[in-house]
Amino acid sequence: MTTLGCILAPYGNPPSRFVPFARTAEAAGLDEVWLWEDCFLESGPSAASAMLAATQRLRVGIGVMPLPLRNVALTAMETATLDGMFPGRFLPGVGHGVQDWMGQVGARVASPLTLMREQVAALRALLAGDRVTTSGRYVTLDDVALDWPPAAAPPVLAAAKGPKTLRLVGEIADGVVIDGDSGVAGARRAIALLDEGRAAAGLPPVADSGPGSEHPFRAVAFAQAATGDGAADRLRRSLARWDVDATSDEVLADHASWGSAEQVADGLRRFAALGVSTVVAQPTLDDPDLDGFAAFLGEEVAPLLR
């Protein structure tokens, strides 16, 4: 079964929109809502906490929290707190962050790959209840352990786009977040590179690492989608914001799904066929009715995927 979610992007959505949207998504039957912790908008964990408290079963993921912006002990504390209050419903994702933004706050690092390797290893260990002492290039912990670690550690997901990062994520993380500007072809390339990293670590490929496997790996893909009047034009404008030229129908079809519930479901199935376990629909930034889009996904698209 394909898990279906929806993104609530921070652009144009003030903090007051987050709780009502979460309630709408849950009422519509969606499995997950995903947030972005983009500078200098809403905080990921605080927004996730409010959304989790306002719902009963909805899972909330952050894709992603920028590693250079955060001390790993703080990320572990926030994740463990949310999991303790809402067991199994918070999905933490981390990533390099936008380098220009990291530079604006004096947090840009010389080696993002080293930072990711050190932080993900420490975060996974802390969430597993381990007592950690380490002295790396960026992460230093001296006899640190969480007083309230999760009863079952949540998967630590990491965003990846470049080949080196994708291989690293396959090697060290519990899952991946694939950007919404990747498209189907980009997601296929990403999974091949993830598999290279997993093979180097002696782990099975993504397609053989679903829930219940000995070494589960959760592949989350953000997928551009739209419905209603002008859907294709809105998708082209949205993709242009991510530097994707979707003027040709071929590029648009690779990067997005639009139209009726059946058409959108068919488009999202392309990601599931690659081994993606969770497809998160990314609405256009100028979607005229986000609540209606969430209801469309939950009530009409999700049953087709299940």
PDB file of C-alpha atoms in Angstrom:
ATOM      1  CA  MET A   1       0.000   0.000   0.000  1.00  0.00           C
ATOM      2  CA  THR A   2       1.247   3.465  -0.878  1.00  0.00           C
ATOM      3  CA  THR A   3       1.169   6.011   1.921  1.00  0.00           C
ATOM      4  CA  LEU A   4      -0.185   9.353   0.695  1.00  0.00           C
ATOM      5  CA  GLY A   5       0.552  12.728   2.214  1.00  0.00           C
ATOM      6  CA  CYS A   6       0.346  16.410   1.379  1.00  0.00           C
ATOM      7  CA  ILE A   7       2.798  19.260   1.828  1.00  0.00           C
ATOM      8  CA  LEU A   8       1.848  22.476   3.591  1.00  0.00           C
ATOM      9  CA  ALA A   9       4.539  24.797   2.280  1.00  0.00           C
ATOM     10  CA  PRO A  10       5.443  27.774   4.491  1.00  0.00           C
ATOM     11  CA  TYR A  11       5.263  30.278   1.655  1.00  0.00           C
ATOM     12  CA  GLY A  12       2.068  32.282   1.910  1.00  0.00           C
ATOM     13  CA  ASN A  13       0.840  30.227   4.878  1.00  0.00           C
ATOM     14  CA  PRO A  14       1.119  32.017   8.230  1.00  0.00           C
ATOM     15  CA  PRO A  15       1.364  29.994  11.450  1.00  0.00           C
ATOM     16  CA  SER A  16      -2.388  30.406  12.002  1.00  0.00           C
ATOM     17  CA  ARG A  17      -3.045  28.141   8.968  1.00  0.00           C
ATOM     18  CA  PHE A  18      -1.188  25.101  10.243  1.00  0.00           C
ATOM     19  CA  VAL A  19      -3.618  23.655  12.786  1.00  0.00           C
ATOM     20  CA  PRO A  20      -6.769  24.113  10.650  1.00  0.00           C
ATOM     21  CA  PHE A  21      -5.003  22.505   7.691  1.00  0.00           C
ATOM     22  CA  ALA A  22      -3.948  19.511   9.795  1.00  0.00           C
ATOM     23  CA  ARG A  23      -7.533  18.988  10.922  1.00  0.00           C
ATOM     24  CA  THR A  24      -8.772  19.236   7.343  1.00  0.00           C
ATOM     25  CA  ALA A  25      -6.173  16.725   6.135  1.00  0.00           C
ATOM     26  CA  GLU A  26      -7.031  14.228   8.849  1.00  0.00           C
ATOM     27  CA  ALA A  27     -10.785  14.578   8.292  1.00  0.00           C
ATOM     28  CA  ALA A  28     -10.217  13.927   4.575  1.00  0.00           C
ATOM     29  CA  GLY A  29      -8.411  10.670   5.338  1.00  0.00           C
ATOM     30  CA  LEU A  30      -4.846  11.658   4.478  1.00  0.00           C
ATOM     31  CA  ASP A  31      -2.095   9.670   6.173  1.00  0.00           C
ATOM     32  CA  GLU A  32       0.491  12.429   6.544  1.00  0.00           C
ATOM     33  CA  VAL A  33       1.192  16.154   6.300  1.00  0.00           C
ATOM     34  CA  TRP A  34       4.734  17.350   5.647  1.00  0.00           C
ATOM     35  CA  LEU A  35       6.270  20.705   6.552  1.00  0.00           C
ATOM     36  CA  TRP A  36       9.385  22.559   5.459  1.00  0.00           C
ATOM     37  CA  GLU A  37      11.634  24.278   7.998  1.00  0.00           C
ATOM     38  CA  ASP A  38      12.737  26.951   5.550  1.00  0.00           C
ATOM     39  CA  CYS A  39      14.502  30.104   6.682  1.00  0.00           C
ATOM     40  CA  PHE A  40      13.099  32.370   7.937  1.00  0.00           C
ATOM     41  CA  LEU A  41       9.588  31.067   8.218  1.00  0.00           C
ATOM     42  CA  GLU A  42       7.932  28.686  10.678  1.00  0.00           C
ATOM     43  CA  SER A  43       9.895  26.431  13.030  1.00  0.00           C
ATOM     44  CA  GLY A  44       9.428  22.790  12.101  1.00  0.00           C
ATOM     45  CA  PRO A  45       9.105  21.106  15.514  1.00  0.00           C
ATOM     46  CA  SER A  46       6.867  23.777  17.042  1.00  0.00           C
ATOM     47  CA  ALA A  47       4.501  23.679  14.054  1.00  0.00           C
ATOM     48  CA  ALA A  48       4.523  19.878  14.084  1.00  0.00           C
ATOM     49  CA  SER A  49       3.743  19.826  17.806  1.00  0.00           C
ATOM     50  CA  ALA A  50       0.640  21.981  17.380  1.00  0.00           C
ATOM     51  CA  MET A  51      -0.588  19.956  14.420  1.00  0.00           C
ATOM     52  CA  LEU A  52      -0.088  16.662  16.230  1.00  0.00           C
ATOM     53  CA  ALA A  53      -1.918  17.951  19.303  1.00  0.00           C
ATOM     54  CA  ALA A  54      -4.860  19.042  17.163  1.00  0.00           C
ATOM     55  CA  THR A  55      -5.301  15.627  15.498  1.00  0.00           C
ATOM     56  CA  GLN A  56      -5.676  11.997  16.529  1.00  0.00           C
ATOM     57  CA  ARG A  57      -3.951   9.804  13.955  1.00  0.00           C
ATOM     58  CA  LEU A  58      -2.282  12.113  11.409  1.00  0.00           C
ATOM     59  CA  ARG A  59       1.479  11.714  11.033  1.00  0.00           C
ATOM     60  CA  VAL A  60       3.498  14.904  10.612  1.00  0.00           C
ATOM     61  CA  GLY A  61       6.874  14.944   8.905  1.00  0.00           C
ATOM     62  CA  ILE A  62       9.457  17.680   8.553  1.00  0.00           C
ATOM     63  CA  GLY A  63      11.278  17.616   5.270  1.00  0.00           C
ATOM     64  CA  VAL A  64      13.661  18.905   6.419  1.00  0.00           C
ATOM     65  CA  MET A  65      15.352  20.455   9.449  1.00  0.00           C
ATOM     66  CA  PRO A  66      18.649  22.075   8.324  1.00  0.00           C
ATOM     67  CA  LEU A  67      21.575  20.331   9.981  1.00  0.00           C
ATOM     68  CA  PRO A  68      23.907  23.379  10.146  1.00  0.00           C
ATOM     69  CA  LEU A  69      21.213  25.339  11.988  1.00  0.00           C
ATOM     70  CA  ARG A  70      20.856  22.776  14.783  1.00  0.00           C
ATOM     71  CA  ASN A  71      22.826  21.151  17.541  1.00  0.00           C
ATOM     72  CA  VAL A  72      22.178  17.423  17.291  1.00  0.00           C
ATOM     73  CA  ALA A  73      21.341  17.166  21.000  1.00  0.00           C
ATOM     74  CA  LEU A  74      18.537  19.706  20.545  1.00  0.00           C
ATOM     75  CA  THR A  75      17.153  17.866  17.524  1.00  0.00           C
ATOM     76  CA  ALA A  76      17.218  14.620  19.518  1.00  0.00           C
ATOM     77  CA  MET A  77      15.458  16.260  22.477  1.00  0.00           C
ATOM     78  CA  GLU A  78      12.729  17.764  20.284  1.00  0.00           C
ATOM     79  CA  THR A  79      12.200  14.509  18.394  1.00  0.00           C
ATOM     80  CA  ALA A  80      12.051  12.426  21.562  1.00  0.00           C
ATOM     81  CA  THR A  81       9.632  14.870  23.177  1.00  0.00           C
ATOM     82  CA  LEU A  82       7.277  14.800  20.211  1.00  0.00           C
ATOM     83  CA  ASP A  83       7.458  11.026  19.979  1.00  0.00           C
ATOM     84  CA  GLY A  84       6.794  10.721  23.700  1.00  0.00           C
ATOM     85  CA  MET A  85       3.654  12.844  23.407  1.00  0.00           C
ATOM     86  CA  PHE A  86       2.495  11.446  20.055  1.00  0.00           C
ATOM     87  CA  PRO A  87       4.070   7.981  19.663  1.00  0.00           C
ATOM     88  CA  GLY A  88       4.820   6.978  16.096  1.00  0.00           C
ATOM     89  CA  ARG A  89       3.304  10.092  14.578  1.00  0.00           C
ATOM     90  CA  PHE A  90       6.309  12.391  14.154  1.00  0.00           C
ATOM     91  CA  LEU A  91       8.685  11.839  11.224  1.00  0.00           C
ATOM     92  CA  PRO A  92      11.953  13.758  11.553  1.00  0.00           C
ATOM     93  CA  GLY A  93      13.857  14.657   8.421  1.00  0.00           C
ATOM     94  CA  VAL A  94      17.198  16.436   8.217  1.00  0.00           C
ATOM     95  CA  GLY A  95      19.260  17.869   5.380  1.00  0.00           C
ATOM     96  CA  HIS A  96      22.038  20.176   4.303  1.00  0.00           C
ATOM     97  CA  GLY A  97      19.832  23.271   4.265  1.00  0.00           C
ATOM     98  CA  VAL A  98      20.030  25.984   1.610  1.00  0.00           C
ATOM     99  CA  GLN A  99      23.646  27.078   1.720  1.00  0.00           C
ATOM    100  CA  ASP A 100      22.915  30.775   1.164  1.00  0.00           C
ATOM    101  CA  TRP A 101      20.554  30.755   4.138  1.00  0.00           C
ATOM    102  CA  MET A 102      23.103  28.950   6.266  1.00  0.00           C
ATOM    103  CA  GLY A 103      25.587  31.649   5.348  1.00  0.00           C
ATOM    104  CA  GLN A 104      23.152  34.371   6.393  1.00  0.00           C
ATOM    105  CA  VAL A 105      23.095  33.050   9.954  1.00  0.00           C
ATOM    106  CA  GLY A 106      26.784  32.178  10.156  1.00  0.00           C
ATOM    107  CA  ALA A 107      26.131  28.417  10.128  1.00  0.00           C
ATOM    108  CA  ARG A 108      27.521  27.419   6.739  1.00  0.00           C
ATOM    109  CA  VAL A 109      30.021  24.563   7.012  1.00  0.00           C
ATOM    110  CA  ALA A 110      32.948  23.623   4.813  1.00  0.00           C
ATOM    111  CA  SER A 111      31.864  19.979   4.473  1.00  0.00           C
ATOM    112  CA  PRO A 112      28.087  19.397   4.515  1.00  0.00           C
ATOM    113  CA  LEU A 113      28.658  15.678   3.874  1.00  0.00           C
ATOM    114  CA  THR A 114      30.821  15.314   6.985  1.00  0.00           C
ATOM    115  CA  LEU A 115      28.259  17.222   9.033  1.00  0.00           C
ATOM    116  CA  MET A 116      25.473  14.937   7.803  1.00  0.00           C
ATOM    117  CA  ARG A 117      27.436  11.794   8.523  1.00  0.00           C
ATOM    118  CA  GLU A 118      28.271  12.926  12.075  1.00  0.00           C
ATOM    119  CA  GLN A 119      24.844  14.338  12.956  1.00  0.00           C
ATOM    120  CA  VAL A 120      22.781  11.464  11.555  1.00  0.00           C
ATOM    121  CA  ALA A 121      24.931   8.900  13.376  1.00  0.00           C
ATOM    122  CA  ALA A 122      24.653  10.795  16.660  1.00  0.00           C
ATOM    123  CA  LEU A 123      20.923  11.465  16.250  1.00  0.00           C
ATOM    124  CA  ARG A 124      20.124   7.822  15.569  1.00  0.00           C
ATOM    125  CA  ALA A 125      22.196   6.716  18.547  1.00  0.00           C
ATOM    126  CA  LEU A 126      20.573   9.202  20.920  1.00  0.00           C
ATOM    127  CA  LEU A 127      17.062   8.284  19.781  1.00  0.00           C
ATOM    128  CA  ALA A 128      17.933   4.607  20.293  1.00  0.00           C
ATOM    129  CA  GLY A 129      18.637   5.400  23.950  1.00  0.00           C
ATOM    130  CA  ASP A 130      22.420   5.129  23.708  1.00  0.00           C
ATOM    131  CA  ARG A 131      24.853   7.166  25.791  1.00  0.00           C
ATOM    132  CA  VAL A 132      27.039   8.955  23.284  1.00  0.00           C
ATOM    133  CA  THR A 133      30.558  10.313  23.499  1.00  0.00           C
ATOM    134  CA  THR A 134      32.068  11.509  20.244  1.00  0.00           C
ATOM    135  CA  SER A 135      34.454  14.164  19.027  1.00  0.00           C
ATOM    136  CA  GLY A 136      34.195  14.792  15.304  1.00  0.00           C
ATOM    137  CA  ARG A 137      34.770  17.677  12.987  1.00  0.00           C
ATOM    138  CA  TYR A 138      31.343  19.178  13.750  1.00  0.00           C
ATOM    139  CA  VAL A 139      29.679  17.043  16.433  1.00  0.00           C
ATOM    140  CA  THR A 140      31.037  16.860  19.958  1.00  0.00           C
ATOM    141  CA  LEU A 141      29.116  15.017  22.661  1.00  0.00           C
ATOM    142  CA  ASP A 142      30.478  14.114  26.090  1.00  0.00           C
ATOM    143  CA  ASP A 143      28.539  11.351  27.845  1.00  0.00           C
ATOM    144  CA  VAL A 144      25.182  12.519  26.468  1.00  0.00           C
ATOM    145  CA  ALA A 145      22.010  10.458  26.766  1.00  0.00           C
ATOM    146  CA  LEU A 146      18.333  11.349  26.614  1.00  0.00           C
ATOM    147  CA  ASP A 147      16.427  10.966  29.870  1.00  0.00           C
ATOM    148  CA  TRP A 148      13.279  10.173  27.891  1.00  0.00           C
ATOM    149  CA  PRO A 149      14.276   8.389  24.687  1.00  0.00           C
ATOM    150  CA  PRO A 150      11.482   7.096  22.452  1.00  0.00           C
ATOM    151  CA  ALA A 151      10.094   3.674  23.300  1.00  0.00           C
ATOM    152  CA  ALA A 152      10.665   2.844  19.623  1.00  0.00           C
ATOM    153  CA  ALA A 153      13.053   5.161  17.833  1.00  0.00           C
ATOM    154  CA  PRO A 154      11.464   6.920  14.844  1.00  0.00           C
ATOM    155  CA  PRO A 155      13.229   6.612  11.491  1.00  0.00           C
ATOM    156  CA  VAL A 156      15.721   9.399  10.831  1.00  0.00           C
ATOM    157  CA  LEU A 157      15.199  10.510   7.256  1.00  0.00           C
ATOM    158  CA  ALA A 158      17.613  12.666   5.280  1.00  0.00           C
ATOM    159  CA  ALA A 159      17.061  14.759   2.177  1.00  0.00           C
ATOM    160  CA  ALA A 160      19.402  14.145  -0.713  1.00  0.00           C
ATOM    161  CA  LYS A 161      19.850  15.386  -4.248  1.00  0.00           C
ATOM    162  CA  GLY A 162      23.474  15.187  -5.363  1.00  0.00           C
ATOM    163  CA  PRO A 163      25.125  11.802  -6.043  1.00  0.00           C
ATOM    164  CA  LYS A 164      27.472  11.946  -3.048  1.00  0.00           C
ATOM    165  CA  THR A 165      24.672  12.844  -0.652  1.00  0.00           C
ATOM    166  CA  LEU A 166      22.354  10.175  -2.047  1.00  0.00           C
ATOM    167  CA  ARG A 167      24.992   7.479  -1.596  1.00  0.00           C
ATOM    168  CA  LEU A 168      25.668   8.714   1.938  1.00  0.00           C
ATOM    169  CA  VAL A 169      21.985   8.732   2.873  1.00  0.00           C
ATOM    170  CA  GLY A 170      21.598   5.184   1.572  1.00  0.00           C
ATOM    171  CA  GLU A 171      24.504   4.164   3.764  1.00  0.00           C
ATOM    172  CA  ILE A 172      23.689   5.914   7.076  1.00  0.00           C
ATOM    173  CA  ALA A 173      20.027   6.963   7.309  1.00  0.00           C
ATOM    174  CA  ASP A 174      16.722   5.193   7.916  1.00  0.00           C
ATOM    175  CA  GLY A 175      15.126   6.807   4.894  1.00  0.00           C
ATOM    176  CA  VAL A 176      15.324   9.525   2.273  1.00  0.00           C
ATOM    177  CA  VAL A 177      13.317  12.589   1.275  1.00  0.00           C
ATOM    178  CA  ILE A 178      13.443  13.157  -2.494  1.00  0.00           C
ATOM    179  CA  ASP A 179      12.736  16.734  -3.604  1.00  0.00           C
ATOM    180  CA  GLY A 180       9.596  17.598  -5.528  1.00  0.00           C
ATOM    181  CA  ASP A 181      11.594  19.020  -8.435  1.00  0.00           C
ATOM    182  CA  SER A 182      13.203  15.648  -9.177  1.00  0.00           C
ATOM    183  CA  GLY A 183      10.358  14.157 -11.181  1.00  0.00           C
ATOM    184  CA  VAL A 184      10.002  10.467 -11.957  1.00  0.00           C
ATOM    185  CA  ALA A 185      13.292  10.224 -13.870  1.00  0.00           C
ATOM    186  CA  GLY A 186      15.123  12.035 -11.070  1.00  0.00           C
ATOM    187  CA  ALA A 187      13.586   9.760  -8.444  1.00  0.00           C
ATOM    188  CA  ARG A 188      14.695   6.718 -10.458  1.00  0.00           C
ATOM    189  CA  ARG A 189      18.271   8.026 -10.557  1.00  0.00           C
ATOM    190  CA  ALA A 190      18.110   8.865  -6.853  1.00  0.00           C
ATOM    191  CA  ILE A 191      17.064   5.355  -5.858  1.00  0.00           C
ATOM    192  CA  ALA A 192      19.853   3.836  -7.970  1.00  0.00           C
ATOM    193  CA  LEU A 193      22.387   5.999  -6.102  1.00  0.00           C
ATOM    194  CA  LEU A 194      20.796   5.204  -2.744  1.00  0.00           C
ATOM    195  CA  ASP A 195      21.153   1.524  -3.602  1.00  0.00           C
ATOM    196  CA  GLU A 196      24.859   2.053  -4.258  1.00  0.00           C
ATOM    197  CA  GLY A 197      25.271   3.509  -0.783  1.00  0.00           C
ATOM    198  CA  ARG A 198      23.269   0.728   0.794  1.00  0.00           C
ATOM    199  CA  ALA A 199      25.278  -1.909  -1.040  1.00  0.00           C
ATOM    200  CA  ALA A 200      28.515  -0.328   0.246  1.00  0.00           C
ATOM    201  CA  ALA A 201      27.129  -0.664   3.779  1.00  0.00           C
ATOM    202  CA  GLY A 202      26.040  -4.265   3.214  1.00  0.00           C
ATOM    203  CA  LEU A 203      22.349  -3.326   3.158  1.00  0.00           C
ATOM    204  CA  PRO A 204      19.626  -4.496   0.767  1.00  0.00           C
ATOM    205  CA  PRO A 205      18.318  -2.197  -1.998  1.00  0.00           C
ATOM    206  CA  VAL A 206      15.502   0.238  -1.358  1.00  0.00           C
ATOM    207  CA  ALA A 207      12.952  -1.953  -3.147  1.00  0.00           C
ATOM    208  CA  ASP A 208      13.666  -4.802  -0.686  1.00  0.00           C
ATOM    209  CA  SER A 209      13.657  -2.607   2.427  1.00  0.00           C
ATOM    210  CA  GLY A 210      10.011  -1.930   3.104  1.00  0.00           C
ATOM    211  CA  PRO A 211       8.208  -2.162   6.454  1.00  0.00           C
ATOM    212  CA  GLY A 212       8.854  -5.447   8.201  1.00  0.00           C
ATOM    213  CA  SER A 213      12.193  -6.073   6.523  1.00  0.00           C
ATOM    214  CA  GLU A 214      15.315  -6.644   8.610  1.00  0.00           C
ATOM    215  CA  HIS A 215      16.774  -3.301   7.516  1.00  0.00           C
ATOM    216  CA  PRO A 216      13.779  -1.067   6.710  1.00  0.00           C
ATOM    217  CA  PHE A 217      14.381   2.058   4.669  1.00  0.00           C
ATOM    218  CA  ARG A 218      11.625   4.583   4.056  1.00  0.00           C
ATOM    219  CA  ALA A 219      11.719   6.331   0.688  1.00  0.00           C
ATOM    220  CA  VAL A 220       9.625   9.516   0.701  1.00  0.00           C
ATOM    221  CA  ALA A 221       9.134  11.375  -2.573  1.00  0.00           C
ATOM    222  CA  PHE A 222       7.616  14.823  -2.874  1.00  0.00           C
ATOM    223  CA  ALA A 223       5.603  14.878  -6.107  1.00  0.00           C
ATOM    224  CA  GLN A 224       4.137  17.969  -7.769  1.00  0.00           C
ATOM    225  CA  ALA A 225       0.383  17.660  -8.248  1.00  0.00           C
ATOM    226  CA  ALA A 226      -2.630  19.817  -9.024  1.00  0.00           C
ATOM    227  CA  THR A 227      -6.291  19.585  -9.919  1.00  0.00           C
ATOM    228  CA  GLY A 228      -8.984  21.952 -11.084  1.00  0.00           C
ATOM    229  CA  ASP A 229      -8.963  24.798 -13.583  1.00  0.00           C
ATOM    230  CA  GLY A 230      -5.582  25.805 -14.921  1.00  0.00           C
ATOM    231  CA  ALA A 231      -3.788  22.941 -13.149  1.00  0.00           C
ATOM    232  CA  ALA A 232      -1.142  22.421 -15.846  1.00  0.00           C
ATOM    233  CA  ASP A 233      -0.350  26.125 -16.094  1.00  0.00           C
ATOM    234  CA  ARG A 234      -0.037  26.416 -12.325  1.00  0.00           C
ATOM    235  CA  LEU A 235       2.336  23.455 -12.273  1.00  0.00           C
ATOM    236  CA  ARG A 236       4.518  25.018 -14.960  1.00  0.00           C
ATOM    237  CA  ARG A 237       4.776  28.228 -12.934  1.00  0.00           C
ATOM    238  CA  SER A 238       5.514  26.321  -9.747  1.00  0.00           C
ATOM    239  CA  LEU A 239       8.222  24.211 -11.377  1.00  0.00           C
ATOM    240  CA  ALA A 240       9.829  27.324 -12.839  1.00  0.00           C
ATOM    241  CA  ARG A 241      10.316  28.537  -9.270  1.00  0.00           C
ATOM    242  CA  TRP A 242      12.459  25.413  -8.700  1.00  0.00           C
ATOM    243  CA  ASP A 243      14.407  26.087 -11.930  1.00  0.00           C
ATOM    244  CA  VAL A 244      12.630  23.361 -13.893  1.00  0.00           C
ATOM    245  CA  ASP A 245      11.654  24.399 -17.421  1.00  0.00           C
ATOM    246  CA  ALA A 246       8.375  22.536 -17.899  1.00  0.00           C
ATOM    247  CA  THR A 247       7.197  24.349 -21.004  1.00  0.00           C
ATOM    248  CA  SER A 248       7.279  21.059 -22.914  1.00  0.00           C
ATOM    249  CA  ASP A 249       4.537  18.534 -22.208  1.00  0.00           C
ATOM    250  CA  GLU A 250       7.152  15.792 -21.847  1.00  0.00           C
ATOM    251  CA  VAL A 251       8.996  17.548 -19.009  1.00  0.00           C
ATOM    252  CA  LEU A 252       5.749  18.495 -17.307  1.00  0.00           C
ATOM    253  CA  ALA A 253       4.480  14.902 -17.463  1.00  0.00           C
ATOM    254  CA  ASP A 254       7.728  13.630 -15.907  1.00  0.00           C
ATOM    255  CA  HIS A 255       7.636  16.155 -13.064  1.00  0.00           C
ATOM    256  CA  ALA A 256       3.945  16.436 -12.220  1.00  0.00           C
ATOM    257  CA  SER A 257       0.522  14.816 -12.044  1.00  0.00           C
ATOM    258  CA  TRP A 258      -2.687  16.723 -12.664  1.00  0.00           C
ATOM    259  CA  GLY A 259      -6.326  16.402 -13.606  1.00  0.00           C
ATOM    260  CA  SER A 260      -8.931  14.036 -12.179  1.00  0.00           C
ATOM    261  CA  ALA A 261      -8.427  11.773  -9.162  1.00  0.00           C
ATOM    262  CA  GLU A 262      -7.703   8.845 -11.495  1.00  0.00           C
ATOM    263  CA  GLN A 263      -5.133  10.873 -13.450  1.00  0.00           C
ATOM    264  CA  VAL A 264      -3.385  12.112 -10.314  1.00  0.00           C
ATOM    265  CA  ALA A 265      -3.370   8.615  -8.797  1.00  0.00           C
ATOM    266  CA  ASP A 266      -1.858   7.204 -11.996  1.00  0.00           C
ATOM    267  CA  GLY A 267       0.864   9.844 -11.849  1.00  0.00           C
ATOM    268  CA  LEU A 268       1.691   9.145  -8.224  1.00  0.00           C
ATOM    269  CA  ARG A 269       1.801   5.381  -8.837  1.00  0.00           C
ATOM    270  CA  ARG A 270       4.871   5.956 -11.003  1.00  0.00           C
ATOM    271  CA  PHE A 271       6.814   6.815  -7.852  1.00  0.00           C
ATOM    272  CA  ALA A 272       5.461   3.814  -5.947  1.00  0.00           C
ATOM    273  CA  ALA A 273       6.607   1.574  -8.799  1.00  0.00           C
ATOM    274  CA  LEU A 274      10.191   2.720  -8.177  1.00  0.00           C
ATOM    275  CA  GLY A 275      10.131   1.525  -4.570  1.00  0.00           C
ATOM    276  CA  VAL A 276       8.936   4.768  -2.979  1.00  0.00           C
ATOM    277  CA  SER A 277       6.853   3.889   0.069  1.00  0.00           C
ATOM    278  CA  THR A 278       5.428   7.354   0.744  1.00  0.00           C
ATOM    279  CA  VAL A 279       4.324   9.807  -1.929  1.00  0.00           C
ATOM    280  CA  VAL A 280       3.692  13.327  -0.682  1.00  0.00           C
ATOM    281  CA  ALA A 281       1.740  15.533  -3.058  1.00  0.00           C
ATOM    282  CA  GLN A 282       3.221  19.014  -3.369  1.00  0.00           C
ATOM    283  CA  PRO A 283       0.562  21.574  -4.333  1.00  0.00           C
ATOM    284  CA  THR A 284       1.417  24.563  -6.456  1.00  0.00           C
ATOM    285  CA  LEU A 285       2.362  27.655  -4.497  1.00  0.00           C
ATOM    286  CA  ASP A 286      -0.592  29.490  -6.044  1.00  0.00           C
ATOM    287  CA  ASP A 287      -3.153  26.745  -5.420  1.00  0.00           C
ATOM    288  CA  PRO A 288      -6.439  28.636  -4.935  1.00  0.00           C
ATOM    289  CA  ASP A 289      -7.834  26.188  -2.351  1.00  0.00           C
ATOM    290  CA  LEU A 290      -5.337  24.218  -0.244  1.00  0.00           C
ATOM    291  CA  ASP A 291      -8.050  22.781   1.977  1.00  0.00           C
ATOM    292  CA  GLY A 292      -9.917  21.624  -1.101  1.00  0.00           C
ATOM    293  CA  PHE A 293      -6.723  20.086  -2.485  1.00  0.00           C
ATOM    294  CA  ALA A 294      -6.177  18.143   0.758  1.00  0.00           C
ATOM    295  CA  ALA A 295      -9.778  16.934   0.669  1.00  0.00           C
ATOM    296  CA  PHE A 296      -9.368  15.897  -2.981  1.00  0.00           C
ATOM    297  CA  LEU A 297      -6.277  13.876  -2.123  1.00  0.00           C
ATOM    298  CA  GLY A 298      -7.713  12.210   0.962  1.00  0.00           C
ATOM    299  CA  GLU A 299     -11.229  11.518  -0.261  1.00  0.00           C
ATOM    300  CA  GLU A 300     -10.678  10.796  -3.958  1.00  0.00           C
ATOM    301  CA  VAL A 301      -7.011   9.955  -4.653  1.00  0.00           C
ATOM    302  CA  ALA A 302      -6.020   7.987  -1.540  1.00  0.00           C
ATOM    303  CA  PRO A 303      -8.657   5.249  -1.985  1.00  0.00           C
ATOM    304  CA  LEU A 304      -7.334   4.639  -5.510  1.00  0.00           C
ATOM    305  CA  LEU A 305      -3.812   4.131  -4.180  1.00  0.00           C
ATOM    306  CA  ARG A 306      -4.891   1.787  -1.395  1.00  0.00           C
TER     307      ARG A 306
END
